[in-house]
XYZ file of C-alpha atoms in Angstrom:
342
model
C 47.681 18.050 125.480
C 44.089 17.317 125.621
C 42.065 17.987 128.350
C 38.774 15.881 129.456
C 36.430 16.766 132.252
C 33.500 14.690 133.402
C 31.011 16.687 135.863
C 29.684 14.662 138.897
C 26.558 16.163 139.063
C 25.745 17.778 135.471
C 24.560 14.202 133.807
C 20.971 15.075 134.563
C 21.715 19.234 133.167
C 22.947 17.292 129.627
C 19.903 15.296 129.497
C 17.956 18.367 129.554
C 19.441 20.172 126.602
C 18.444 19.808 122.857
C 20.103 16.959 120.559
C 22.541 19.351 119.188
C 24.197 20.634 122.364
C 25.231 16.702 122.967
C 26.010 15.919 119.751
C 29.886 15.911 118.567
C 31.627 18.661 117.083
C 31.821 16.412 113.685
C 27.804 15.774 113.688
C 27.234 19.142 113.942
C 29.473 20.419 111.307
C 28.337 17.718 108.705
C 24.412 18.577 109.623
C 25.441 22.239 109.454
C 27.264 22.506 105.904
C 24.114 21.312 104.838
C 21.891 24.080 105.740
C 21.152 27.338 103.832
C 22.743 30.575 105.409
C 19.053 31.623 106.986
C 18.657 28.151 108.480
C 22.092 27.612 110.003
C 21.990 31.474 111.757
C 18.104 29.827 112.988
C 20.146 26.591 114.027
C 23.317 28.536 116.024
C 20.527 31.021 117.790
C 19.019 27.782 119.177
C 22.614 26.202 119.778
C 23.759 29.484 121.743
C 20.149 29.460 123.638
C 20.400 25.921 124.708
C 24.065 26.891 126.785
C 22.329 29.910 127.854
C 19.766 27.578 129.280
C 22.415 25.563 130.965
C 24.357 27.808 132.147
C 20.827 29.072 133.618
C 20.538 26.134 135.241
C 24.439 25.445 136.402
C 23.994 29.330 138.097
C 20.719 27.923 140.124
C 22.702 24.729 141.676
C 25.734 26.911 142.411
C 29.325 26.229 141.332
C 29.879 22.736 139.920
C 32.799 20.466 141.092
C 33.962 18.806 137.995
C 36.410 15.638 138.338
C 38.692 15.316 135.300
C 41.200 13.629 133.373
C 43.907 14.654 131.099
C 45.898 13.048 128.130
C 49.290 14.374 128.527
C 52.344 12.981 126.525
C 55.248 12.454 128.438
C 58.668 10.795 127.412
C 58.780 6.989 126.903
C 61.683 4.788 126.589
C 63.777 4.862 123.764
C 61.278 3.884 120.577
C 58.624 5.074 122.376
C 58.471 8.690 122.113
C 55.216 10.406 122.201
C 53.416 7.461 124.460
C 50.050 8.797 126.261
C 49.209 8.560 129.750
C 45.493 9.078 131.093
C 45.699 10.850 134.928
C 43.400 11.830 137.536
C 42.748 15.295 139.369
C 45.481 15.675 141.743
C 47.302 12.149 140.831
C 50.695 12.152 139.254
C 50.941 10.181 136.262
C 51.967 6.299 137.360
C 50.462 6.458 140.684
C 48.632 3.756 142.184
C 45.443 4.336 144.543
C 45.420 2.489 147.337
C 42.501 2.035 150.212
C 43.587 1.885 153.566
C 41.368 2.598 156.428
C 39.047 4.228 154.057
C 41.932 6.654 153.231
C 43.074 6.760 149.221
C 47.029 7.117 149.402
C 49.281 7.666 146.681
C 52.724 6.802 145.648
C 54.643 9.303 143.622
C 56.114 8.172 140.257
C 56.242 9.716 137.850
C 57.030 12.508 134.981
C 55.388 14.744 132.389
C 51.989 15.349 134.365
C 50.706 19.170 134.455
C 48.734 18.830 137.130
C 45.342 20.538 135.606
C 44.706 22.807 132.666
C 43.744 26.523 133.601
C 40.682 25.712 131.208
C 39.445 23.341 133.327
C 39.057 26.468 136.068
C 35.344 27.403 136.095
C 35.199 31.208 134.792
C 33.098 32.035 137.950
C 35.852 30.836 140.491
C 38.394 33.015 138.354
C 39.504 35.354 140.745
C 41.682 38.878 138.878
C 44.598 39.441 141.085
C 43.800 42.994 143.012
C 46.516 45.205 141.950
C 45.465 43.615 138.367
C 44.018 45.654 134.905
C 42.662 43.473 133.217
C 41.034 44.304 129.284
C 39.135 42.167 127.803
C 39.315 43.494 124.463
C 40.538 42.068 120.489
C 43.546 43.559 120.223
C 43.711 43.864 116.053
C 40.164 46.360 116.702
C 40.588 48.174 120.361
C 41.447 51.595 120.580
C 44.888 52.012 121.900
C 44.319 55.790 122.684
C 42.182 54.888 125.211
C 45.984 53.718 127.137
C 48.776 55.586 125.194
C 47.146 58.650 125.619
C 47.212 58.968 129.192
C 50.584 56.776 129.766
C 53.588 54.804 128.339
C 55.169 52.031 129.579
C 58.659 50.947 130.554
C 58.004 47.098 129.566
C 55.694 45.248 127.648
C 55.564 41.898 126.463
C 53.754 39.390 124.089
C 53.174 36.012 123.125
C 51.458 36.970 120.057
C 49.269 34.234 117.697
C 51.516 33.715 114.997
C 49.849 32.442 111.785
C 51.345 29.121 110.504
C 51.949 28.925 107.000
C 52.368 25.079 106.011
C 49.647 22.858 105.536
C 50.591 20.927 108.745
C 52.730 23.048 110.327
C 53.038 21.304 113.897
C 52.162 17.463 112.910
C 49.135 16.853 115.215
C 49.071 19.734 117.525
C 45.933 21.096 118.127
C 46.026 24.946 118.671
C 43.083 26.500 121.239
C 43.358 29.576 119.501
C 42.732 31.885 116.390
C 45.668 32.747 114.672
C 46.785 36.182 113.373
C 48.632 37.513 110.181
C 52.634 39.873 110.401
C 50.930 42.470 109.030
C 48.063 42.463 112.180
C 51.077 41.863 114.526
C 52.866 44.463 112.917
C 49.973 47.212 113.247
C 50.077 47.286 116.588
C 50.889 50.759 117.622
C 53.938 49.687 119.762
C 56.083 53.230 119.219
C 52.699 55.363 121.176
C 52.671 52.403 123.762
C 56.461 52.986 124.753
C 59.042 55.131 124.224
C 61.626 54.565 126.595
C 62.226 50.575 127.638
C 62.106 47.023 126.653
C 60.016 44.796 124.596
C 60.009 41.125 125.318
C 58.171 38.910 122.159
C 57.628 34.876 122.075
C 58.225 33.336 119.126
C 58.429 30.283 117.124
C 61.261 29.973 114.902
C 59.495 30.469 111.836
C 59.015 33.987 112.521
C 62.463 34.705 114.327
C 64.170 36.740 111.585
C 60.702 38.766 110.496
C 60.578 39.392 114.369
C 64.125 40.942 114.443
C 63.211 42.521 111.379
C 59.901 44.480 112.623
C 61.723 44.900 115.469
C 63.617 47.658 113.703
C 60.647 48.924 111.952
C 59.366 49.544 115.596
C 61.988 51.409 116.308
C 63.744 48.804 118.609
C 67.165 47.636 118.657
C 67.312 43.929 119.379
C 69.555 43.578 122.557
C 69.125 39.772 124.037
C 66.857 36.693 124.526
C 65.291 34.345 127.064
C 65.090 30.678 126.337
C 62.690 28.905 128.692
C 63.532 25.516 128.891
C 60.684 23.396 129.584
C 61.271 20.437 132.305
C 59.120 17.914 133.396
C 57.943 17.269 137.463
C 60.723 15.678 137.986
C 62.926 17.794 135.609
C 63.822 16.264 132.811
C 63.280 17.980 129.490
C 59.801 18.073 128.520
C 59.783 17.341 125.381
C 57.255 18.093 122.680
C 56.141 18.433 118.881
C 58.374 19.641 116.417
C 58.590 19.402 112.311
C 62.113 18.367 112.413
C 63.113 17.971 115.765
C 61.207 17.950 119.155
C 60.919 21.063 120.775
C 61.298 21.395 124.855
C 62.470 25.313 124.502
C 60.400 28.113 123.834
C 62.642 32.071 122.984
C 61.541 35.445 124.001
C 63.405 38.247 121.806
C 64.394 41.372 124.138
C 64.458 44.896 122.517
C 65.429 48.241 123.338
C 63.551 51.283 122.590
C 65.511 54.858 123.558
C 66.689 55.420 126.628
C 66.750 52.423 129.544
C 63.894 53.492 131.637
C 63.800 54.917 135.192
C 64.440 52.370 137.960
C 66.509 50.285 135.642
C 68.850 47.450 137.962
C 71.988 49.079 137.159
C 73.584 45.828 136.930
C 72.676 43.140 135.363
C 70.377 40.730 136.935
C 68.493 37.108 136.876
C 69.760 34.870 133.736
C 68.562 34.518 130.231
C 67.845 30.751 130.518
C 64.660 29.601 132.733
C 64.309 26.089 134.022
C 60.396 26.152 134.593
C 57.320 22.936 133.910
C 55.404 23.419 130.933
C 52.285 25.058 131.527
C 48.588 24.741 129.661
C 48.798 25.985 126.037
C 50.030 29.557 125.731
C 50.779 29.793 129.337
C 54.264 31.063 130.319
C 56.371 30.800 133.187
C 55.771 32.970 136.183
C 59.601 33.259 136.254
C 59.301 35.937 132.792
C 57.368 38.332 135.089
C 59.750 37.736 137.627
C 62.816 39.036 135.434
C 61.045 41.710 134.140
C 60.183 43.119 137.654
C 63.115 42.578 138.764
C 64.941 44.285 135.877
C 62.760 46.950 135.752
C 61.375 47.616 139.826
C 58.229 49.429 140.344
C 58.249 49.756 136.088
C 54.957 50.006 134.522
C 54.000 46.919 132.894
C 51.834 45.695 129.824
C 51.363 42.693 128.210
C 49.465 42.119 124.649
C 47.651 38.899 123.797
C 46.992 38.017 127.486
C 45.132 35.361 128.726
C 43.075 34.281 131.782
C 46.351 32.342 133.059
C 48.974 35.180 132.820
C 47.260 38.053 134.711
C 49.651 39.262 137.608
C 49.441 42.366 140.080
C 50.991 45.980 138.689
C 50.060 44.409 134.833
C 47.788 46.000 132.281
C 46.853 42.899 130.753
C 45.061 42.920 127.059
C 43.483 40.518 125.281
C 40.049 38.502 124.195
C 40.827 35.683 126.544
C 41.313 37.523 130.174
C 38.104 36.438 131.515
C 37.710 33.349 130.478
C 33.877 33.903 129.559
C 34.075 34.368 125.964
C 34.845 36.681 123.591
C 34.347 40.750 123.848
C 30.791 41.873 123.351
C 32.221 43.475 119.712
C 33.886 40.443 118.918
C 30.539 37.968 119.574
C 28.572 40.949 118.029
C 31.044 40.767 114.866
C 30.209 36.936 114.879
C 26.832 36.878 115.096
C 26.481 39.229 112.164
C 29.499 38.310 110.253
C 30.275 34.503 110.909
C 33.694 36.347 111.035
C 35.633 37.517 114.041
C 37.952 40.342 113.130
């Protein structure tokens, strides 16, 4: 899905910045390669220095009201898979505007349209739900004793960023974010975070049998799995990319680590099949939480690898992305010095 905003009042803001905050992403790189390593650290202080600058500016004029439009792929008729649709804020895909009596009304068609992209959410109107912990941390380099030493928890859950392997793994989608290696997955000190409860993991079926596999090395017996089904507004299957065949599922593995925790439902409860609309990129269904909460009531919650999107009340929530402002002071520190985020 790509995502397009255009700002209603920041034209005269872009005017203001240097040539190489406007320029495109391919200009830049091109102009870049070209430089020696002491020029292009001179050339990214003045890049990062020109968004300060705006950002400066954007802080002055208060919060900015930004009208945009998405690309979202939705399913076409037969020979037609994959067609793309352009939308509006707030219009659903095959609508038609109409002015009556000065009043713009709408009628409803239509399909695969996610209305808005939790990107598109200005960072400063981000609001952390109150009962909420939020880290903002890299989980491969944060110190875990800072939580396992004081408490464990009954579930936790991931979506973690699985490295693909193949050249073109998923055939024209574009991932928002860095991905990580088994072995950095597998590092993570999962046995001090838990010892008594479940584990719930995402993953993509390329890493479905090393999953089960660390999940013994974790000490976890594997003991079910959720399939999300993804459905469109008007709930048909949502289809999506694939290598082989289109994908409009998504699995989360369920383990079992000792003894079920306290509070357990002492029957079993919800289903292992959720009917929910995609989401933006990495985003998962608010019906997960749901199951887990109401498997485990009152349980003490984690989740790894969160983002902005996924933060819910009674959840420690951990990951470089649950701000929505950038990365962790150590990770843009790492950068700056490094070129390198570890």
């Amino acid at each position: 899905m790509a995502g397009k905003k255009r700002s209603s009042s920041g034209g005269e803001a872009l005017a203001a910045v240097n040539d190489e905050l406007i320029a495109s992403e391919e200009t830049l790189i091109a102009k870049w390669n070209e430089l020696s390593d002491e020029r292009l650290k001179e050339q990214v202080g003045k890049y990062r220095n020109a968004i300060k600058d705006l950002e400066a500016k954007g802080a002055d004029k208060g919060p900015t009201t930004f009208e945009y439009e998405e690309e979202v792929e939705i399913e076409g008729e037969e020979g037609d898979e994959g067609a793309v649709e352009t939308t509006g804020e707030g219009v659903q895909s095959g609508e038609k505007a109409q002015d009556e009596a000065g009043a713009d009304a709408s009628e409803e068609a239509d399909d695969g349209l996610i209305e808005g992209n939790v990107d598109d959410i200005d960072p400063r109107e981000w609001m952390v739900p109150p009962q909420c912990i939020p880290v903002h941390a890299n989980v491969v380099t944060y110190d875990w004793s800072k939580i396992y030493n004081h408490t464990d928890f009954d579930v936790i859950m991931m979506d973690p960023p699985w490295q693909l392997a193949t050249a073109n793994p998923t055939r024209g989608v574009s991932l928002g974010y860095s991905q990580l290696t088994d072995q950095h997955i597998a590092d993570l000190p999962l046995p001090k975070l838990q010892k008594n409860g479940f584990l719930f993991v995402w993953v993509i079926n390329a890493k479905y049998q090393w999953c089960l596999e660390q999940f013994k090395k974790w000490g976890y017996e594997f003991v079910d799995e959720v399939v999300w089904v993804k459905v469109t507004n008007s709930r048909r299957m949502a289809k999506s990319h694939g290598f082989y065949l289109q994908h409009a599922k998504e699995v989360c593995l369920v383990g079992r680590r000792g003894n079920p925790p306290a509070g357990m439902a002492d029957k079993a409860i919800g289903s292992d099949i959720i009917f929910a609309e995609r989401r933006g990129q990495s985003q998962k269904p608010t019906e997960i939480y749901e199951l887990i909460e109401e498997l485990v009531p009152g349980g003490k919650y984690l989740e790894i690898f969160a983002r902005k999107n996924n933060l819910r009340d009674y959840w420690v929530s951990v990951g470089n992305e649950v701000t929505g402002t950038g990365l962790p002071e150590e990770d843009e520190k790492a950068f700056a010095q490094d070129g390198v985020v570890p």
